Amino acid sequence: MRSLRYLERLEAESIHIIREAVAESERPVLLYSIGKDSSVLLHLTMKAFYPAKPPLPLLHVDTTWKFREMIAFRDRAAAELGLDLIVHRNPECVARNINPFDHGAALHTDMWKTQGLRQALDEHRFDTALGGARRDEEKSRAKERIFSMRSARHQWDPRRQRPELWRLYNPRRAQGESVRVFPLSNWTELDVWHYIYLEKIPIVPLYLAAERPVVERDGLLLMVDDDRFPLAPGETPRHRRVRFRTLGCYPLTGAIESEADTLSAVLHEVMTARTSERQGRAIDHTNSGAMERKKQEGYF
Amino acid sequence: MTQALEDYLIGQQDVAQLRFLTCGSVDDGKSTLIGRLLYDAGHVLDDQHAALTADSRRAGTTGAEPDLALLVDGLQAEREQGITIDVAYRYFATDRRRFVVADTPGHEQYTRNMVTGASTADAAVILVDATKGLLVQTRRHSHVVRLLEIGEVILAVNKLDAVGYSREVFEQISDDYTRFARDLGLASVTCVPVSALRGDNIAERSPHTPWYEGPTLLECLETVPTDGGSAPQDFRLPVQHVSRPDAEFRGYAGMVVGGAIRPGDRVRALPSGREARIARIVTWDGDVDEAVLGQSVTVTLTEGIDVSRGDVLCSADRPASVATHFEARMIWMSEQPLVAGRRYLVKVGTCVVGGAVTELRHAIDVNTLEQKPAVQLGLNEIGVCDLALDRPVAYDPYEENPDLGGVLLIDPETQETIGVALLGSALTQANHLHWQRIDVDKRARAALSDQRPCVVWLTGVPGAGKSTIANILERYLHGLGKHTYLLDGDNIRHGLNRDLGFAEADRVENVRRIAEVARLMVDAGLIVLVSAISPFRAERNMARRMVGEDEFCEVFVDTPLAVAEQRDRKGLYRKARAGAIRDFTGIDSRYEPPERPDVWIETSAHSPERAVELIVERLRFMGVLS
């Protein structure tokens, strides 16, 4: 009998988790953030239910500040796979024109993403939300269960996590509770890239190096993606060869200088990297407990 | 470069992965050890190093040196208290292997999180502080490791720098542990002298222990077997999901958790026992001619037999067993103790059924390995019990296949995972007990007397006024020509329940028997009035589930404890306060008020007659009375 190879095993584990989550849910949803991890999660979800179509919609919590290429990619992916796509924008943020420049990264992220996600989950009464987070991303993620309960107010209580043994998950919810499910928990950044490469999974081109207009602020290389980016006097965007290791709101996501314009070059770069992928995220840098606090409040 | 990269990546696919956990008592240095492994294996990246340096200055415990424990203690509360609360999973690799390490907490309070980390491990690194020797937690964790059948144990005798790298200390602790491990039945133990803080014998051989000739910790991890014993050989596929995209296709999706399967192979669906052949093995990447252990697939069958989620497809020649009663080893994980008789949900594979522990045989003292009699299992306690399920399920003993022998116990109220059971042999006598089919049913019996049967369940603290109200209610119903019976908690304790006391387990059994009797009487067509303290929500809800939803009326006779105590018609509160009665509800035994009773009677505002009116109104609403 042949034994499974490393990525085959990870793939099989994720498919098992996705099926288990959906089977025990009344209203499941796939949280689709358009990034590479979401692309892998979506691919695995297609595999999990083949030859049927996945019985759950995609939800994108939009902030109106995503890279334009991301939005185009999102709409194309949903259409090609024939899946329902729900786009939610926090109406309060729309009304108040919340943005990272005037309101700061923390408020922007809290209102658009954390509050926006809670609104969308409540509005559609989703009881199970699948997301692409991985344990190797960040220290508080390393502590989270694959099936992670949320209170009726969407809060995570790290002190009261359920025991989670073997491959035997308990996604059952008491009244008002919901569960977030992370099928990629055991994948590393390198695994994700390796899998994308082997499976030829489409990703947003921003992950590959190209000439892009950027300015440098607080040590981050920010791409000027549209004319809403307020330039300081004398500040002019310069074209530099850059790519992104993670994707989020463009004013909050730092690029890295890179020549890696193919997937294999990206893989090579990831293998020899000396900094972690979240290094480009302005939002994580407030202090090292920042991510845990956001998660307790309901951030994905 | 692309070709070289490709070759490298393909090679990487076959590098074996070892999952291990680190455990042991609090302050034995587990987090520091993992921090050291990550650090020495070159897995701390520049920005993480910068964050570590800053964190160490703020919260570190190692002076000018970076505090490596901060690399893994990810929760704010953990960093503040300097302890590990929950298991953290870390990923690193050397040229020889990749590793997933579960860093588990040492505090007894968080043992369930340690069990979580241990359940998926191939090997265990158990740490001992050289200055302290073996502690209760060392033994408890070793016990869990043995229970979960983790084959490989590495004992890391840590903080050896603090005892001057003493060979005698190391050998004394190694001898003590090896003896304990033998009694426990741990097959393979390797002892390594280390200092996680200084990096001795972790990745590099230490110059301070020239007397030690064995492997470093990392060498151990790179060479222990990764499969943790023999993989299950008999085909098993617990069905997760039935795939029916169109009228033609009917596939059964699940993971192969034992053996392998090919098209044409004969399989048996359990618990039904029906057989068919595998037609196709369907995947997104095309049909395959074999599905092997660990693979997630969708299979179709040649014959249309009834299979649904929760069933298990097995090799027809070597199928799993089917049973309802088991002997099981139990690890309890809830603050609410395990009580025999209380009903839980049990998840076996992909199947969830109701069940209960029928008998707690004994608890195990983790320190001495002695079996001790027990009436309940508290948080983190280990015991052996008999488990009975409501209907037959397919299973394998845990030793043979953890995927079908390791089960969860779930609280039906909170849905929390409150314990795990490792199934052993089936208790065969019970398998021969069958339900006798009876033709005259409840409806037929009730029709003869022209009434709708139900249970009116009055709950409340002692002296609340339950019996007074029940008595007036029964007189009223009797006057209407209804066939009734009043089950009074006190009266039943003189007969059917006279062998029961007032400890929690006895109270559970007391209410279970009353509920069973009430069910029989409803089945006989009667309107049953129950007047019993019935202090726990779980048992009242159990009583509700025993009859139909529209046949149960919970009445909360709400009298504040102070008022009941002041009335004290039977003088019981006085005796309880004086210590003459123990386990008295409201004094030293808890009462859980109903959250959503069908009728809520506040005796401070309602007379007993008014209370009866409210209940009668509810019975009209339920259609019991016209």
PDB file of C-alpha atoms in Angstrom, chain B residues 408-609:
ATOM      1  CA  LEU B 408     -16.043  12.539  22.416  1.00  0.00           C
ATOM      2  CA  LEU B 409     -18.593  13.107  25.144  1.00  0.00           C
ATOM      3  CA  ILE B 410     -20.590  16.272  24.534  1.00  0.00           C
ATOM      4  CA  ASP B 411     -22.897  18.103  26.925  1.00  0.00           C
ATOM      5  CA  PRO B 412     -26.312  18.222  25.211  1.00  0.00           C
ATOM      6  CA  GLU B 413     -27.083  21.599  26.843  1.00  0.00           C
ATOM      7  CA  THR B 414     -23.915  23.599  26.243  1.00  0.00           C
ATOM      8  CA  GLN B 415     -22.590  21.473  23.334  1.00  0.00           C
ATOM      9  CA  GLU B 416     -19.158  21.600  24.998  1.00  0.00           C
ATOM     10  CA  THR B 417     -16.745  18.680  24.731  1.00  0.00           C
ATOM     11  CA  ILE B 418     -16.658  17.475  28.332  1.00  0.00           C
ATOM     12  CA  GLY B 419     -14.706  14.247  28.119  1.00  0.00           C
ATOM     13  CA  VAL B 420     -13.162  11.630  25.898  1.00  0.00           C
ATOM     14  CA  ALA B 421     -13.576   7.892  26.029  1.00  0.00           C
ATOM     15  CA  LEU B 422     -11.247   5.292  24.578  1.00  0.00           C
ATOM     16  CA  LEU B 423     -13.400   2.332  23.643  1.00  0.00           C
ATOM     17  CA  GLY B 424     -12.314  -1.123  24.681  1.00  0.00           C
ATOM     18  CA  SER B 425     -14.258  -4.310  24.245  1.00  0.00           C
ATOM     19  CA  ALA B 426     -18.012  -4.391  23.735  1.00  0.00           C
ATOM     20  CA  LEU B 427     -20.049  -5.591  26.702  1.00  0.00           C
ATOM     21  CA  THR B 428     -21.769  -8.412  24.920  1.00  0.00           C
ATOM     22  CA  GLN B 429     -24.707  -9.216  27.180  1.00  0.00           C
ATOM     23  CA  ALA B 430     -26.331  -5.914  26.354  1.00  0.00           C
ATOM     24  CA  ASN B 431     -26.063  -6.659  22.647  1.00  0.00           C
ATOM     25  CA  HIS B 432     -28.634  -9.395  23.095  1.00  0.00           C
ATOM     26  CA  LEU B 433     -31.186  -7.119  24.745  1.00  0.00           C
ATOM     27  CA  HIS B 434     -33.833  -6.130  22.236  1.00  0.00           C
ATOM     28  CA  TRP B 435     -36.901  -3.965  22.322  1.00  0.00           C
ATOM     29  CA  GLN B 436     -40.041  -6.061  22.233  1.00  0.00           C
ATOM     30  CA  ARG B 437     -42.534  -4.623  19.782  1.00  0.00           C
ATOM     31  CA  ILE B 438     -45.943  -3.943  21.329  1.00  0.00           C
ATOM     32  CA  ASP B 439     -49.025  -3.373  19.195  1.00  0.00           C
ATOM     33  CA  VAL B 440     -51.264  -1.424  21.567  1.00  0.00           C
ATOM     34  CA  ASP B 441     -49.551   1.964  21.878  1.00  0.00           C
ATOM     35  CA  LYS B 442     -49.872   5.146  23.900  1.00  0.00           C
ATOM     36  CA  ARG B 443     -52.349   6.684  21.523  1.00  0.00           C
ATOM     37  CA  ALA B 444     -54.611   3.642  21.629  1.00  0.00           C
ATOM     38  CA  ARG B 445     -54.556   3.542  25.420  1.00  0.00           C
ATOM     39  CA  ALA B 446     -55.227   7.260  25.790  1.00  0.00           C
ATOM     40  CA  ALA B 447     -58.076   7.083  23.280  1.00  0.00           C
ATOM     41  CA  LEU B 448     -59.931   4.552  25.458  1.00  0.00           C
ATOM     42  CA  SER B 449     -60.054   7.027  28.328  1.00  0.00           C
ATOM     43  CA  ASP B 450     -60.614   9.979  25.984  1.00  0.00           C
ATOM     44  CA  GLN B 451     -57.700  12.066  27.224  1.00  0.00           C
ATOM     45  CA  ARG B 452     -54.271  13.246  26.131  1.00  0.00           C
ATOM     46  CA  PRO B 453     -51.492  12.036  28.431  1.00  0.00           C
ATOM     47  CA  CYS B 454     -48.704  14.348  29.604  1.00  0.00           C
ATOM     48  CA  VAL B 455     -46.249  15.129  32.392  1.00  0.00           C
ATOM     49  CA  VAL B 456     -46.634  18.226  34.565  1.00  0.00           C
ATOM     50  CA  TRP B 457     -43.247  18.554  36.246  1.00  0.00           C
ATOM     51  CA  LEU B 458     -43.065  20.853  39.278  1.00  0.00           C
ATOM     52  CA  THR B 459     -39.559  21.859  40.335  1.00  0.00           C
ATOM     53  CA  GLY B 460     -38.321  24.164  43.085  1.00  0.00           C
ATOM     54  CA  VAL B 461     -36.272  24.343  46.271  1.00  0.00           C
ATOM     55  CA  PRO B 462     -37.402  22.351  49.358  1.00  0.00           C
ATOM     56  CA  GLY B 463     -40.499  23.902  50.928  1.00  0.00           C
ATOM     57  CA  ALA B 464     -41.320  25.977  47.840  1.00  0.00           C
ATOM     58  CA  GLY B 465     -44.915  24.703  47.804  1.00  0.00           C
ATOM     59  CA  LYS B 466     -44.704  22.121  45.007  1.00  0.00           C
ATOM     60  CA  SER B 467     -46.681  19.394  46.752  1.00  0.00           C
ATOM     61  CA  THR B 468     -49.442  21.772  47.864  1.00  0.00           C
ATOM     62  CA  ILE B 469     -49.976  22.976  44.308  1.00  0.00           C
ATOM     63  CA  ALA B 470     -49.716  19.455  42.842  1.00  0.00           C
ATOM     64  CA  ASN B 471     -52.317  18.207  45.287  1.00  0.00           C
ATOM     65  CA  ILE B 472     -54.863  20.896  44.404  1.00  0.00           C
ATOM     66  CA  LEU B 473     -54.158  20.395  40.693  1.00  0.00           C
ATOM     67  CA  GLU B 474     -54.762  16.654  40.914  1.00  0.00           C
ATOM     68  CA  ARG B 475     -58.077  17.182  42.762  1.00  0.00           C
ATOM     69  CA  TYR B 476     -59.154  19.567  40.023  1.00  0.00           C
ATOM     70  CA  LEU B 477     -58.220  17.203  37.185  1.00  0.00           C
ATOM     71  CA  HIS B 478     -59.822  14.287  38.961  1.00  0.00           C
ATOM     72  CA  GLY B 479     -63.000  16.361  39.225  1.00  0.00           C
ATOM     73  CA  LEU B 480     -62.927  16.776  35.438  1.00  0.00           C
ATOM     74  CA  GLY B 481     -62.875  12.978  35.099  1.00  0.00           C
ATOM     75  CA  LYS B 482     -59.211  12.753  34.061  1.00  0.00           C
ATOM     76  CA  HIS B 483     -57.041   9.757  34.913  1.00  0.00           C
ATOM     77  CA  THR B 484     -54.092  11.109  36.844  1.00  0.00           C
ATOM     78  CA  TYR B 485     -51.233  10.074  39.090  1.00  0.00           C
ATOM     79  CA  LEU B 486     -49.122  12.213  41.406  1.00  0.00           C
ATOM     80  CA  LEU B 487     -45.483  11.156  41.767  1.00  0.00           C
ATOM     81  CA  ASP B 488     -44.181  12.870  44.886  1.00  0.00           C
ATOM     82  CA  GLY B 489     -40.396  13.020  45.295  1.00  0.00           C
ATOM     83  CA  ASP B 490     -40.538  12.415  49.057  1.00  0.00           C
ATOM     84  CA  ASN B 491     -42.932   9.486  48.761  1.00  0.00           C
ATOM     85  CA  ILE B 492     -40.875   7.786  46.060  1.00  0.00           C
ATOM     86  CA  ARG B 493     -37.806   7.954  48.246  1.00  0.00           C
ATOM     87  CA  HIS B 494     -39.670   5.675  50.684  1.00  0.00           C
ATOM     88  CA  GLY B 495     -40.024   2.943  48.077  1.00  0.00           C
ATOM     89  CA  LEU B 496     -38.541   2.791  44.580  1.00  0.00           C
ATOM     90  CA  ASN B 497     -35.667   5.133  45.464  1.00  0.00           C
ATOM     91  CA  ARG B 498     -35.023   4.165  49.055  1.00  0.00           C
ATOM     92  CA  ASP B 499     -31.524   2.941  48.181  1.00  0.00           C
ATOM     93  CA  LEU B 500     -30.505   6.458  47.089  1.00  0.00           C
ATOM     94  CA  GLY B 501     -28.888   9.208  49.146  1.00  0.00           C
ATOM     95  CA  PHE B 502     -28.429  12.896  48.358  1.00  0.00           C
ATOM     96  CA  ALA B 503     -24.995  13.066  46.727  1.00  0.00           C
ATOM     97  CA  GLU B 504     -24.964  14.449  43.180  1.00  0.00           C
ATOM     98  CA  ALA B 505     -24.869  11.014  41.528  1.00  0.00           C
ATOM     99  CA  ASP B 506     -27.775   9.831  43.692  1.00  0.00           C
ATOM    100  CA  ARG B 507     -29.825  12.909  42.867  1.00  0.00           C
ATOM    101  CA  VAL B 508     -29.266  12.293  39.168  1.00  0.00           C
ATOM    102  CA  GLU B 509     -30.384   8.674  39.537  1.00  0.00           C
ATOM    103  CA  ASN B 510     -33.366   9.705  41.687  1.00  0.00           C
ATOM    104  CA  VAL B 511     -34.656  12.011  38.974  1.00  0.00           C
ATOM    105  CA  ARG B 512     -33.848   9.535  36.214  1.00  0.00           C
ATOM    106  CA  ARG B 513     -36.021   6.897  37.864  1.00  0.00           C
ATOM    107  CA  ILE B 514     -38.873   9.330  38.463  1.00  0.00           C
ATOM    108  CA  ALA B 515     -38.642  10.382  34.805  1.00  0.00           C
ATOM    109  CA  GLU B 516     -38.687   6.754  33.649  1.00  0.00           C
ATOM    110  CA  VAL B 517     -41.738   6.022  35.770  1.00  0.00           C
ATOM    111  CA  ALA B 518     -43.444   9.175  34.459  1.00  0.00           C
ATOM    112  CA  ARG B 519     -42.695   8.035  30.932  1.00  0.00           C
ATOM    113  CA  LEU B 520     -44.237   4.621  31.563  1.00  0.00           C
ATOM    114  CA  MET B 521     -47.332   6.274  33.004  1.00  0.00           C
ATOM    115  CA  VAL B 522     -47.647   8.623  30.023  1.00  0.00           C
ATOM    116  CA  ASP B 523     -47.308   5.550  27.860  1.00  0.00           C
ATOM    117  CA  ALA B 524     -50.157   4.045  29.868  1.00  0.00           C
ATOM    118  CA  GLY B 525     -52.271   7.080  28.976  1.00  0.00           C
ATOM    119  CA  LEU B 526     -52.177   8.999  32.280  1.00  0.00           C
ATOM    120  CA  ILE B 527     -51.746  12.660  33.131  1.00  0.00           C
ATOM    121  CA  VAL B 528     -48.754  12.489  35.461  1.00  0.00           C
ATOM    122  CA  LEU B 529     -47.964  15.144  38.036  1.00  0.00           C
ATOM    123  CA  VAL B 530     -44.394  15.110  39.324  1.00  0.00           C
ATOM    124  CA  SER B 531     -43.494  17.050  42.421  1.00  0.00           C
ATOM    125  CA  ALA B 532     -39.765  16.818  43.038  1.00  0.00           C
ATOM    126  CA  ILE B 533     -36.939  19.252  43.809  1.00  0.00           C
ATOM    127  CA  SER B 534     -35.118  17.942  40.690  1.00  0.00           C
ATOM    128  CA  PRO B 535     -32.296  20.428  41.178  1.00  0.00           C
ATOM    129  CA  PHE B 536     -30.370  19.965  37.915  1.00  0.00           C
ATOM    130  CA  ARG B 537     -31.337  21.346  34.523  1.00  0.00           C
ATOM    131  CA  ALA B 538     -29.763  18.409  32.680  1.00  0.00           C
ATOM    132  CA  GLU B 539     -32.057  15.817  34.283  1.00  0.00           C
ATOM    133  CA  ARG B 540     -35.205  17.902  33.883  1.00  0.00           C
ATOM    134  CA  ASN B 541     -34.374  18.280  30.208  1.00  0.00           C
ATOM    135  CA  MET B 542     -33.721  14.558  30.026  1.00  0.00           C
ATOM    136  CA  ALA B 543     -37.217  13.980  31.424  1.00  0.00           C
ATOM    137  CA  ARG B 544     -38.590  16.310  28.756  1.00  0.00           C
ATOM    138  CA  ARG B 545     -36.825  14.412  25.997  1.00  0.00           C
ATOM    139  CA  MET B 546     -38.197  11.067  27.255  1.00  0.00           C
ATOM    140  CA  VAL B 547     -41.727  12.054  26.255  1.00  0.00           C
ATOM    141  CA  GLY B 548     -42.970  14.079  23.274  1.00  0.00           C
ATOM    142  CA  GLU B 549     -42.250  17.833  23.225  1.00  0.00           C
ATOM    143  CA  ASP B 550     -46.007  18.539  23.454  1.00  0.00           C
ATOM    144  CA  GLU B 551     -46.382  16.148  26.384  1.00  0.00           C
ATOM    145  CA  PHE B 552     -44.194  17.931  28.909  1.00  0.00           C
ATOM    146  CA  CYS B 553     -45.007  20.979  31.006  1.00  0.00           C
ATOM    147  CA  GLU B 554     -42.256  22.283  33.266  1.00  0.00           C
ATOM    148  CA  VAL B 555     -43.584  24.333  36.188  1.00  0.00           C
ATOM    149  CA  PHE B 556     -41.103  26.400  38.149  1.00  0.00           C
ATOM    150  CA  VAL B 557     -42.412  26.900  41.669  1.00  0.00           C
ATOM    151  CA  ASP B 558     -40.287  29.924  42.391  1.00  0.00           C
ATOM    152  CA  THR B 559     -39.905  30.621  46.068  1.00  0.00           C
ATOM    153  CA  PRO B 560     -36.791  32.536  47.115  1.00  0.00           C
ATOM    154  CA  LEU B 561     -34.585  30.405  49.320  1.00  0.00           C
ATOM    155  CA  ALA B 562     -34.848  32.873  52.211  1.00  0.00           C
ATOM    156  CA  VAL B 563     -38.659  32.663  52.129  1.00  0.00           C
ATOM    157  CA  ALA B 564     -38.686  28.860  51.966  1.00  0.00           C
ATOM    158  CA  GLU B 565     -36.207  28.725  54.791  1.00  0.00           C
ATOM    159  CA  GLN B 566     -38.314  31.072  56.887  1.00  0.00           C
ATOM    160  CA  ARG B 567     -41.456  28.966  56.336  1.00  0.00           C
ATOM    161  CA  ASP B 568     -39.567  25.700  56.929  1.00  0.00           C
ATOM    162  CA  ARG B 569     -42.755  23.699  57.570  1.00  0.00           C
ATOM    163  CA  LYS B 570     -40.863  20.435  57.919  1.00  0.00           C
ATOM    164  CA  GLY B 571     -38.008  21.890  59.958  1.00  0.00           C
ATOM    165  CA  LEU B 572     -35.509  20.667  57.392  1.00  0.00           C
ATOM    166  CA  TYR B 573     -33.660  23.933  56.791  1.00  0.00           C
ATOM    167  CA  ARG B 574     -33.037  24.262  60.508  1.00  0.00           C
ATOM    168  CA  LYS B 575     -31.513  20.796  60.603  1.00  0.00           C
ATOM    169  CA  ALA B 576     -29.451  21.465  57.487  1.00  0.00           C
ATOM    170  CA  ARG B 577     -28.106  24.733  58.927  1.00  0.00           C
ATOM    171  CA  ALA B 578     -27.248  22.865  62.114  1.00  0.00           C
ATOM    172  CA  GLY B 579     -25.311  20.357  60.009  1.00  0.00           C
ATOM    173  CA  ALA B 580     -27.662  17.471  60.833  1.00  0.00           C
ATOM    174  CA  ILE B 581     -28.536  17.015  57.128  1.00  0.00           C
ATOM    175  CA  ARG B 582     -25.857  17.106  54.465  1.00  0.00           C
ATOM    176  CA  ASP B 583     -26.212  17.782  50.720  1.00  0.00           C
ATOM    177  CA  PHE B 584     -29.369  19.825  51.298  1.00  0.00           C
ATOM    178  CA  THR B 585     -30.525  21.707  48.214  1.00  0.00           C
ATOM    179  CA  GLY B 586     -29.979  25.424  48.609  1.00  0.00           C
ATOM    180  CA  ILE B 587     -27.663  25.012  51.618  1.00  0.00           C
ATOM    181  CA  ASP B 588     -24.752  22.826  50.541  1.00  0.00           C
ATOM    182  CA  SER B 589     -26.083  21.386  47.285  1.00  0.00           C
ATOM    183  CA  ARG B 590     -26.932  23.602  44.316  1.00  0.00           C
ATOM    184  CA  TYR B 591     -30.276  24.290  42.651  1.00  0.00           C
ATOM    185  CA  GLU B 592     -30.297  25.249  38.970  1.00  0.00           C
ATOM    186  CA  PRO B 593     -33.501  27.223  38.232  1.00  0.00           C
ATOM    187  CA  PRO B 594     -35.167  26.590  34.857  1.00  0.00           C
ATOM    188  CA  GLU B 595     -34.245  29.137  32.189  1.00  0.00           C
ATOM    189  CA  ARG B 596     -37.477  28.928  30.220  1.00  0.00           C
ATOM    190  CA  PRO B 597     -40.137  27.068  32.248  1.00  0.00           C
ATOM    191  CA  ASP B 598     -43.520  26.495  30.615  1.00  0.00           C
ATOM    192  CA  VAL B 599     -45.201  27.953  33.690  1.00  0.00           C
ATOM    193  CA  TRP B 600     -43.477  30.258  36.135  1.00  0.00           C
ATOM    194  CA  ILE B 601     -45.140  30.577  39.522  1.00  0.00           C
ATOM    195  CA  GLU B 602     -43.893  33.178  41.913  1.00  0.00           C
ATOM    196  CA  THR B 603     -45.334  32.021  45.213  1.00  0.00           C
ATOM    197  CA  SER B 604     -44.792  35.465  46.730  1.00  0.00           C
ATOM    198  CA  ALA B 605     -47.369  36.820  44.249  1.00  0.00           C
ATOM    199  CA  HIS B 606     -49.576  33.815  43.441  1.00  0.00           C
ATOM    200  CA  SER B 607     -51.755  31.775  45.786  1.00  0.00           C
ATOM    201  CA  PRO B 608     -51.726  27.977  45.274  1.00  0.00           C
ATOM    202  CA  GLU B 609     -55.206  28.264  43.674  1.00  0.00           C
TER     203      GLU B 609
END
